[in-house]
Amino acid sequence: MTAPPDDVLDLLTAYVLGALEPAEVSQVHQLLEQQPELQRTLTELRATAQRLPYALADHEPPADLRRRALEHAVGRSQPIRSVASSAMVRWRWLALTFGGIAAVAVVVVLVTLVQLVDTRVELSRTAADLAAARAVQQQVVAIATEAQVMARLSGGSGRGVVLSAPAGATLLIANLPPQQPDRVYQLWRIVGDEAPISAATFTVDAHGYGFVTIAGDQRPPPGATLAVTDEPAPGSPGPTTPILIVGQLNST
Amino acid sequence: MYTTSVNCRCARIEDQGARKPTDTAIVEIERMRDEDLLVLVAQRHESALGMIYDRYGRLIYSIALRITGDRQTAEEVVQDVFQSVWQTAGSYHPELGAASTWLLSITRHRAIDATRSKRERARTREYPLDQIRPVAEDTLVEREVERRVLRDEVRSALDTLPSNQRQAIELAYYGGLTRAEIADTLGEPLGTVKTRLRLGLLKLRDLLQAFGE
């Protein structure tokens, strides 16, 4: 197999290391669509990057971290700091408390003034959100009346449906939890044993509804698995978080 | 089918009281693959989550410490990672890669996020890779041996890289910096950084592939 040119390898290496700017990430997604043979090189480079942490020096965690981590994980406690750091925090609180009392009085006055302004701003934001939600709903209804269901995606965090629209476009409509501004949902297509390939990224509105059009040349083949993960904007080279919803395209 | 075989194993654990495992059940859990443990975690078996901590807790903590450079933040990242595993193990999909890759990827991103949110990047301390601390005995010797072999291979491969290539890779992977940010940090032209990342990672790939043959 001929090695990809250096400029392409520059992009792929930086891609798996998470060192690309958003526009460059999109460039890599396009390259992978146009030249599927690059997937092999990408898979090798990704496997290499994923081994880097094994070279790190071992640092023994505090003895009580296991108990704290597990109790926090199963919901029996809030995140607990180690005994030493808790003591330090208490001292900091004592030092800050006295200075804080004076500051609080000033803040209360300021907050009252700011709240009046905030209320107006909030009302306009809500109106904008409602208008956006209505526009999305109207588009969804228009599409759903004529579209054909190609796959249903489900999971503990939400659900989605992939539709084949009359104009030939493929649409994903999803209902997922709203995200922070620096996060996006990423749709992955998985064919057989191949590594997941990004098919699209999208966001949801304040009500959790979002949709994305999958371009014709990125349309997943019949039988492909589709999955959605929550990723840092503008998307990731490979999935970095658990699958939220997953489903399989109809085989026809 | 993946799920079926795991369910068979889980059934044996269930018979022996999974939430308060007997000695036999503990031995069974110790022998399980990571992917099977995640299935048990999804079924709310705390002992399986504990086993994942025993296998990866130190590595996860080491990665978090390397990225955040702060012990307290690293501890918080570890707690955050295990909470995420507990809450989302059911959505782990083996088709997306090995369970270890999934765990370490969550750790890296959580640690980078924590570092960014606390604006501590400038204070990130370097932990030289040659500061090796003896590793404690693990119950599963083969697993530990396998990990040590991998660790030695990756360290050997990294040692062969010119220091500037290694530095660029570490700033990208652990620092969460883009190529332009690396160039700014090092005061080097962007093209030079691109070349260092490319040559460095390709050489690592070739060396690790050679080790594996």
Coordinates of C-alpha atoms in Angstrom, one line a residue:
Chain A
M1 CA 0.0 0.0 0.0
T2 CA 1.3 3.5 -0.9
A3 CA 1.9 5.7 2.1
P4 CA -0.3 8.8 2.2
P5 CA 1.4 12.1 1.4
D6 CA 3.0 14.0 4.2
D7 CA 0.4 16.7 4.4
V8 CA -2.3 14.0 4.9
L9 CA -0.2 12.2 7.5
D10 CA 0.3 15.6 9.2
L11 CA -3.4 15.8 9.6
L12 CA -4.0 12.2 10.6
T13 CA -1.3 12.2 13.3
A14 CA -2.6 15.5 14.8
Y15 CA -6.1 14.1 14.5
V16 CA -5.5 11.1 16.7
L17 CA -3.6 13.2 19.2
G18 CA -6.5 15.7 19.4
A19 CA -4.3 18.5 18.2
L20 CA -6.3 19.9 15.3
E21 CA -8.3 23.1 15.0
P22 CA -12.1 22.6 14.4
A23 CA -11.8 23.5 10.7
E24 CA -9.0 20.9 10.3
V25 CA -11.1 18.2 12.0
S26 CA -13.8 18.8 9.3
Q27 CA -11.1 18.5 6.7
V28 CA -10.0 15.1 8.0
H29 CA -13.6 13.9 8.1
Q30 CA -13.9 14.9 4.4
L31 CA -10.6 13.2 3.6
L32 CA -11.8 10.0 5.2
E33 CA -15.0 10.1 3.2
Q34 CA -13.2 10.7 -0.1
Q35 CA -10.4 8.2 0.6
P36 CA -11.7 5.3 2.7
E37 CA -8.3 3.6 2.4
L38 CA -6.9 6.2 4.8
Q39 CA -9.0 4.5 7.5
R40 CA -6.4 1.8 7.9
T41 CA -3.6 4.3 8.6
L42 CA -5.8 6.2 10.9
T43 CA -6.7 3.0 12.9
E44 CA -2.9 2.2 13.3
L45 CA -2.1 5.8 14.4
R46 CA -5.0 5.8 16.8
A47 CA -3.9 2.5 18.4
T48 CA -0.4 4.0 18.8
A49 CA -1.7 7.1 20.5
Q50 CA -3.9 5.0 22.8
R51 CA -0.8 3.2 24.1
L52 CA 1.0 6.4 25.2
P53 CA -0.5 6.3 28.8
Y54 CA 1.1 2.9 29.4
A55 CA 4.5 4.6 29.4
L56 CA 3.6 6.9 32.3
A57 CA 5.3 6.4 35.6
D58 CA 3.1 4.7 38.2
H59 CA 1.9 7.1 40.9
E60 CA 0.3 5.3 43.8
P61 CA -3.1 6.9 44.5
P62 CA -4.0 7.7 48.2
A63 CA -5.0 4.6 50.0
D64 CA -8.6 5.9 50.6
L65 CA -9.2 6.9 47.1
R66 CA -10.6 3.5 46.1
R67 CA -13.3 3.8 48.8
R68 CA -14.0 7.4 48.0
A69 CA -14.2 6.8 44.2
L70 CA -16.5 3.8 44.6
E71 CA -18.8 5.4 47.1
H72 CA -19.1 8.5 45.0
A73 CA -19.7 6.4 41.9
V74 CA -22.6 4.5 43.3
G75 CA -24.1 7.6 44.8
R76 CA -23.5 7.0 48.4
S77 CA -21.5 10.2 48.8
Q78 CA -20.5 13.5 47.1
P79 CA -17.0 13.8 45.8
I80 CA -14.8 13.6 48.9
R81 CA -11.3 15.1 49.1
S82 CA -8.6 13.4 51.0
V83 CA -8.2 14.1 54.8
A84 CA -5.2 16.4 54.2
S85 CA -6.8 18.5 51.5
S86 CA -10.0 18.7 53.5
A87 CA -8.2 20.3 56.4
M88 CA -6.5 22.8 54.1
V89 CA -9.9 23.7 52.6
R90 CA -11.3 24.3 56.1
W91 CA -8.5 26.8 56.9
R92 CA -9.1 28.5 53.6
W93 CA -12.8 28.8 54.4
L94 CA -12.1 30.3 57.8
A95 CA -9.7 32.9 56.3
L96 CA -12.2 33.7 53.5
T97 CA -15.3 33.9 55.7
F98 CA -14.6 37.2 57.4
G99 CA -13.6 39.0 54.2
G100 CA -16.6 37.4 52.6
I101 CA -19.2 38.9 54.9
A102 CA -18.4 42.4 53.8
A103 CA -18.3 41.4 50.2
V104 CA -21.7 39.7 50.4
A105 CA -23.4 42.9 51.5
V106 CA -22.1 44.7 48.4
V107 CA -23.0 41.7 46.2
V108 CA -26.6 41.6 47.4
V109 CA -27.1 45.2 46.3
L110 CA -25.5 44.6 42.9
V111 CA -27.4 41.3 42.4
T112 CA -30.7 43.0 42.9
L113 CA -29.9 45.6 40.3
V114 CA -28.6 43.0 37.8
Q115 CA -31.6 40.7 38.3
L116 CA -33.9 43.4 36.9
V117 CA -31.8 43.5 33.7
D118 CA -31.4 39.7 33.7
T119 CA -35.1 39.1 33.8
R120 CA -35.6 41.1 30.6
V121 CA -32.7 39.3 28.9
E122 CA -34.1 35.9 30.0
L123 CA -37.5 36.7 28.7
S124 CA -36.1 37.5 25.2
R125 CA -34.0 34.4 25.3
T126 CA -37.0 32.2 26.2
A127 CA -39.0 33.8 23.3
A128 CA -36.1 33.0 20.9
D129 CA -35.8 29.4 22.2
L130 CA -39.6 28.9 21.7
A131 CA -39.4 30.3 18.2
A132 CA -36.5 28.0 17.4
A133 CA -38.2 25.0 18.9
R134 CA -41.4 25.7 16.9
A135 CA -39.4 26.0 13.7
V136 CA -37.7 22.6 14.4
Q137 CA -41.0 21.0 15.2
Q138 CA -42.6 22.3 12.0
Q139 CA -39.7 21.0 9.9
V140 CA -39.8 17.6 11.6
V141 CA -43.6 17.3 11.0
A142 CA -43.1 18.2 7.3
I143 CA -40.4 15.6 6.9
A144 CA -42.0 12.8 8.9
T145 CA -45.2 12.9 6.9
E146 CA -43.3 11.8 3.7
A147 CA -40.2 10.1 5.0
Q148 CA -39.3 6.5 5.4
V149 CA -37.8 5.1 8.6
M150 CA -34.4 3.6 8.1
A151 CA -33.4 3.0 11.7
R152 CA -34.4 3.6 15.2
L153 CA -31.7 4.5 17.8
S154 CA -32.4 4.0 21.4
G155 CA -30.6 4.0 24.7
G156 CA -30.9 5.1 28.3
S157 CA -30.2 8.8 27.5
G158 CA -32.6 9.3 24.7
R159 CA -33.8 8.1 21.3
G160 CA -33.5 8.9 17.6
V161 CA -34.8 8.0 14.2
V162 CA -33.0 8.0 10.9
L163 CA -35.3 8.9 8.0
S164 CA -34.9 8.8 4.2
A165 CA -36.4 12.0 3.0
P166 CA -38.1 12.3 -0.4
A167 CA -35.3 14.5 -1.8
G168 CA -32.8 11.7 -1.2
A169 CA -31.3 13.2 2.0
T170 CA -30.9 11.1 5.1
L171 CA -31.9 12.7 8.3
L172 CA -31.3 11.9 12.0
I173 CA -33.8 13.3 14.4
A174 CA -32.8 12.8 18.0
N175 CA -34.1 13.7 21.5
L176 CA -31.1 13.8 23.9
P177 CA -30.2 15.8 27.0
P178 CA -29.2 19.5 26.3
Q179 CA -25.4 20.0 26.4
Q180 CA -22.9 22.5 27.5
P181 CA -22.0 25.0 24.8
D182 CA -18.6 23.4 24.2
R183 CA -20.0 19.9 23.5
V184 CA -21.7 18.4 20.5
Y185 CA -23.4 15.1 19.7
Q186 CA -21.5 13.0 17.2
L187 CA -23.1 10.3 15.0
W188 CA -20.8 7.4 14.2
R189 CA -21.3 4.7 11.5
I190 CA -19.8 1.3 12.2
V191 CA -19.5 -1.2 9.4
G192 CA -18.4 -4.7 10.4
D193 CA -15.2 -4.7 12.4
E194 CA -14.0 -1.4 11.0
A195 CA -13.3 1.5 13.3
P196 CA -16.2 4.0 13.8
I197 CA -16.3 6.8 11.2
S198 CA -17.9 10.1 12.0
A199 CA -21.0 10.7 10.0
A200 CA -22.1 14.0 11.4
T201 CA -22.2 16.2 14.4
F202 CA -25.1 18.1 15.8
T203 CA -26.5 19.9 18.8
V204 CA -29.9 19.9 20.4
D205 CA -32.1 22.8 21.4
A206 CA -33.1 23.7 25.0
H207 CA -35.8 21.0 24.8
G208 CA -33.3 18.3 23.8
Y209 CA -34.5 18.1 20.1
G210 CA -32.0 18.2 17.3
F211 CA -31.6 16.9 13.8
V212 CA -28.9 16.7 11.2
T213 CA -28.8 15.9 7.5
I214 CA -26.4 13.3 6.4
A215 CA -24.9 14.1 3.0
G216 CA -25.5 11.6 0.3
D217 CA -21.9 10.5 0.0
Q218 CA -21.7 10.0 3.8
R219 CA -24.9 7.9 3.9
P220 CA -24.2 4.7 5.8
P221 CA -24.6 1.5 4.0
P222 CA -27.6 -0.8 4.7
G223 CA -27.0 -2.9 7.9
A224 CA -24.5 -0.4 9.3
T225 CA -24.6 0.3 13.0
L226 CA -25.3 3.9 14.0
A227 CA -24.3 5.3 17.4
V228 CA -24.3 8.7 19.0
T229 CA -21.9 9.9 21.6
D230 CA -21.4 13.2 23.5
E231 CA -18.1 14.8 22.4
P232 CA -16.2 18.0 22.9
A233 CA -16.9 20.5 20.1
P234 CA -16.3 20.3 17.1
G235 CA -16.2 16.5 17.3
S236 CA -13.6 13.8 18.0
P237 CA -11.4 11.6 15.9
G238 CA -13.0 8.6 17.6
P239 CA -15.7 8.1 20.2
T240 CA -14.4 9.2 23.6
T241 CA -17.5 8.8 25.7
P242 CA -20.1 6.0 26.0
I243 CA -22.7 5.5 23.4
L244 CA -25.9 7.3 24.3
I245 CA -28.2 5.8 21.6
V246 CA -27.5 3.1 19.1
G247 CA -29.4 1.3 16.3
Q248 CA -28.9 -0.5 13.0
L249 CA -29.9 0.6 9.6
N250 CA -32.4 -1.5 7.7
S251 CA -30.7 -4.1 5.6
T252 CA -32.7 -3.0 2.5
Chain B
M1 CA -22.7 -13.6 20.6
Y2 CA -20.9 -11.4 23.0
T3 CA -23.8 -10.6 25.4
T4 CA -24.9 -14.3 25.7
S5 CA -21.5 -15.5 26.8
V6 CA -21.2 -12.7 29.3
N7 CA -24.7 -13.5 30.7
C8 CA -23.6 -17.1 31.2
R9 CA -20.7 -15.9 33.4
C10 CA -22.9 -13.4 35.2
A11 CA -25.4 -16.1 36.0
R12 CA -22.8 -18.0 38.0
I13 CA -21.9 -14.9 39.9
E14 CA -25.6 -14.2 40.6
D15 CA -26.1 -17.7 42.0
Q16 CA -23.4 -17.0 44.5
G17 CA -24.7 -13.7 45.6
A18 CA -23.2 -11.0 43.4
R19 CA -23.8 -7.9 45.5
K20 CA -22.2 -9.6 48.5
P21 CA -19.9 -11.9 46.6
T22 CA -18.5 -15.1 48.2
D23 CA -14.8 -16.0 47.9
T24 CA -15.7 -18.2 44.9
A25 CA -17.5 -15.3 43.2
I26 CA -14.6 -13.0 43.9
V27 CA -12.2 -15.4 42.2
E28 CA -14.6 -15.6 39.3
I29 CA -14.7 -11.8 39.0
E30 CA -10.9 -11.6 39.1
R31 CA -10.6 -13.9 36.1
M32 CA -13.1 -11.9 34.0
R33 CA -12.2 -9.9 31.0
D34 CA -12.6 -6.1 31.3
E35 CA -15.5 -6.1 28.9
D36 CA -17.4 -8.7 31.0
L37 CA -16.8 -6.6 34.1
L38 CA -18.5 -3.7 32.4
V39 CA -21.5 -5.8 31.8
L40 CA -21.7 -6.6 35.5
V41 CA -21.2 -3.0 36.4
A42 CA -24.1 -2.1 34.2
Q43 CA -26.1 -4.7 36.2
R44 CA -25.1 -2.7 39.4
H45 CA -22.4 -5.1 40.7
E46 CA -20.2 -3.0 42.9
S47 CA -17.7 -5.7 43.2
A48 CA -17.1 -5.6 39.4
L49 CA -16.6 -1.8 39.7
G50 CA -14.1 -2.4 42.5
M51 CA -12.2 -4.9 40.3
I52 CA -12.0 -2.3 37.5
Y53 CA -10.5 0.1 40.1
D54 CA -8.0 -2.6 41.2
R55 CA -6.9 -3.1 37.6
Y56 CA -6.9 0.5 36.3
G57 CA -7.1 2.8 39.4
R58 CA -3.4 3.4 39.5
L59 CA -3.1 4.0 35.8
I60 CA -6.1 6.3 35.7
Y61 CA -4.7 8.2 38.7
S62 CA -1.3 8.4 37.0
I63 CA -2.8 9.8 33.7
A64 CA -4.9 12.3 35.6
L65 CA -1.9 13.4 37.6
R66 CA 0.2 13.7 34.5
I67 CA -2.4 15.9 32.8
T68 CA -3.6 18.0 35.7
G69 CA -0.3 18.2 37.6
D70 CA -2.2 18.5 40.8
R71 CA -2.9 15.6 43.2
Q72 CA -6.3 16.9 44.4
T73 CA -7.6 17.5 40.9
A74 CA -6.3 14.1 39.9
E75 CA -8.3 12.5 42.7
E76 CA -11.4 14.4 41.7
V77 CA -10.9 13.2 38.1
V78 CA -10.6 9.6 39.3
Q79 CA -13.9 9.9 41.2
D80 CA -15.5 11.5 38.2
V81 CA -14.3 8.7 35.9
F82 CA -15.6 5.9 38.1
Q83 CA -18.9 7.7 38.5
S84 CA -19.1 7.9 34.7
V85 CA -18.3 4.2 34.4
W86 CA -21.0 3.3 36.9
Q87 CA -23.6 5.4 35.2
T88 CA -22.8 4.6 31.6
A89 CA -21.3 1.1 31.6
G90 CA -24.5 -0.2 30.0
S91 CA -23.8 1.9 26.9
Y92 CA -20.3 0.6 26.4
H93 CA -20.1 -1.1 23.1
P94 CA -17.2 -3.5 22.4
E95 CA -17.4 -2.7 18.7
L96 CA -16.0 0.8 19.5
G97 CA -12.8 -0.7 21.0
A98 CA -11.4 -2.4 24.1
A99 CA -12.7 -1.5 27.5
S100 CA -9.3 -0.3 28.6
T101 CA -9.2 2.1 25.7
W102 CA -12.6 3.4 26.6
L103 CA -11.6 3.9 30.2
L104 CA -8.3 5.6 29.4
S105 CA -10.0 7.8 26.8
I106 CA -12.6 9.0 29.4
T107 CA -9.8 9.7 31.8
R108 CA -7.8 11.7 29.4
H109 CA -10.7 13.9 28.3
R110 CA -12.0 14.4 31.9
A111 CA -8.5 15.4 33.0
I112 CA -8.0 17.8 30.2
D113 CA -11.4 19.3 30.8
A114 CA -10.6 19.6 34.5
T115 CA -7.4 21.3 33.8
R116 CA -9.0 23.7 31.4
S117 CA -11.8 24.5 33.7
K118 CA -9.5 25.3 36.6
R119 CA -7.1 27.2 34.3
E120 CA -4.2 25.4 35.8
R121 CA -2.6 24.6 32.5
A122 CA 0.3 27.1 33.1
R123 CA 1.0 25.4 36.4
T124 CA 1.1 21.9 35.0
R125 CA 4.1 20.1 36.3
E126 CA 6.1 17.7 34.3
Y127 CA 6.4 14.1 35.5
P128 CA 9.3 12.6 33.7
L129 CA 8.5 9.2 32.3
D130 CA 11.7 7.7 33.8
Q131 CA 10.4 8.1 37.3
I132 CA 9.5 4.5 37.7
R133 CA 8.0 3.3 41.0
P134 CA 7.8 -0.4 41.7
V135 CA 4.5 -1.8 40.9
A136 CA 2.7 -3.8 43.6
E137 CA 1.8 -7.4 43.1
D138 CA -1.5 -8.0 41.3
T139 CA -3.8 -10.9 41.9
L140 CA -3.7 -11.8 38.2
V141 CA -0.1 -12.2 37.4
E142 CA -0.6 -12.6 33.7
R143 CA -2.5 -9.4 33.4
E144 CA 0.2 -7.5 35.3
V145 CA 3.0 -9.1 33.2
E146 CA 1.2 -8.2 30.0
R147 CA 0.8 -4.6 31.2
R148 CA 4.5 -4.4 32.2
V149 CA 5.5 -5.7 28.8
L150 CA 3.4 -3.1 27.1
R151 CA 4.7 -0.4 29.4
D152 CA 8.3 -1.4 28.6
E153 CA 7.6 -1.5 24.9
V154 CA 6.0 2.0 24.8
R155 CA 8.8 3.4 27.0
S156 CA 11.5 1.9 24.8
A157 CA 9.8 3.2 21.7
L158 CA 9.5 6.7 23.3
D159 CA 13.1 6.7 24.3
T160 CA 14.2 6.3 20.7
L161 CA 12.4 9.5 19.7
P162 CA 14.3 12.8 19.4
S163 CA 13.3 14.8 22.5
N164 CA 11.6 17.5 20.4
Q165 CA 9.3 15.0 18.8
R166 CA 8.5 13.4 22.1
Q167 CA 7.8 16.8 23.6
A168 CA 5.5 17.8 20.8
I169 CA 3.5 14.5 21.1
E170 CA 3.2 14.9 24.9
L171 CA 2.1 18.5 24.6
A172 CA -0.6 17.4 22.2
Y173 CA -1.7 14.2 24.0
Y174 CA -1.4 15.2 27.7
G175 CA -1.6 19.0 27.3
G176 CA -4.6 19.0 25.0
L177 CA -2.9 21.6 22.9
T178 CA -3.5 22.2 19.2
R179 CA -0.6 22.3 16.7
A180 CA -0.8 26.1 16.7
E181 CA -0.7 26.2 20.5
I182 CA 2.2 23.9 20.6
A183 CA 4.1 26.1 18.1
D184 CA 3.3 29.2 20.3
T185 CA 4.4 27.4 23.5
L186 CA 7.7 26.2 22.0
G187 CA 8.3 29.3 19.9
E188 CA 8.7 27.1 16.8
P189 CA 7.2 27.5 13.3
L190 CA 3.9 25.6 12.8
G191 CA 5.4 23.6 10.0
T192 CA 8.1 22.3 12.3
V193 CA 5.6 21.2 14.9
K194 CA 3.5 19.4 12.2
T195 CA 6.6 17.5 11.1
R196 CA 7.6 16.6 14.6
L197 CA 4.2 15.1 15.4
R198 CA 4.1 13.2 12.1
L199 CA 7.6 11.8 12.3
G200 CA 7.3 11.0 16.0
L201 CA 4.0 9.2 15.9
L202 CA 4.9 7.3 12.7
K203 CA 8.1 6.1 14.3
L204 CA 6.2 5.0 17.4
R205 CA 3.8 3.1 15.3
D206 CA 6.5 1.3 13.4
L207 CA 8.4 0.4 16.6
L208 CA 5.3 -0.8 18.4
Q209 CA 4.2 -2.9 15.4
A210 CA 7.7 -4.4 15.3
F211 CA 7.5 -5.3 19.0
G212 CA 4.2 -7.0 18.4
E213 CA 5.6 -9.2 15.6

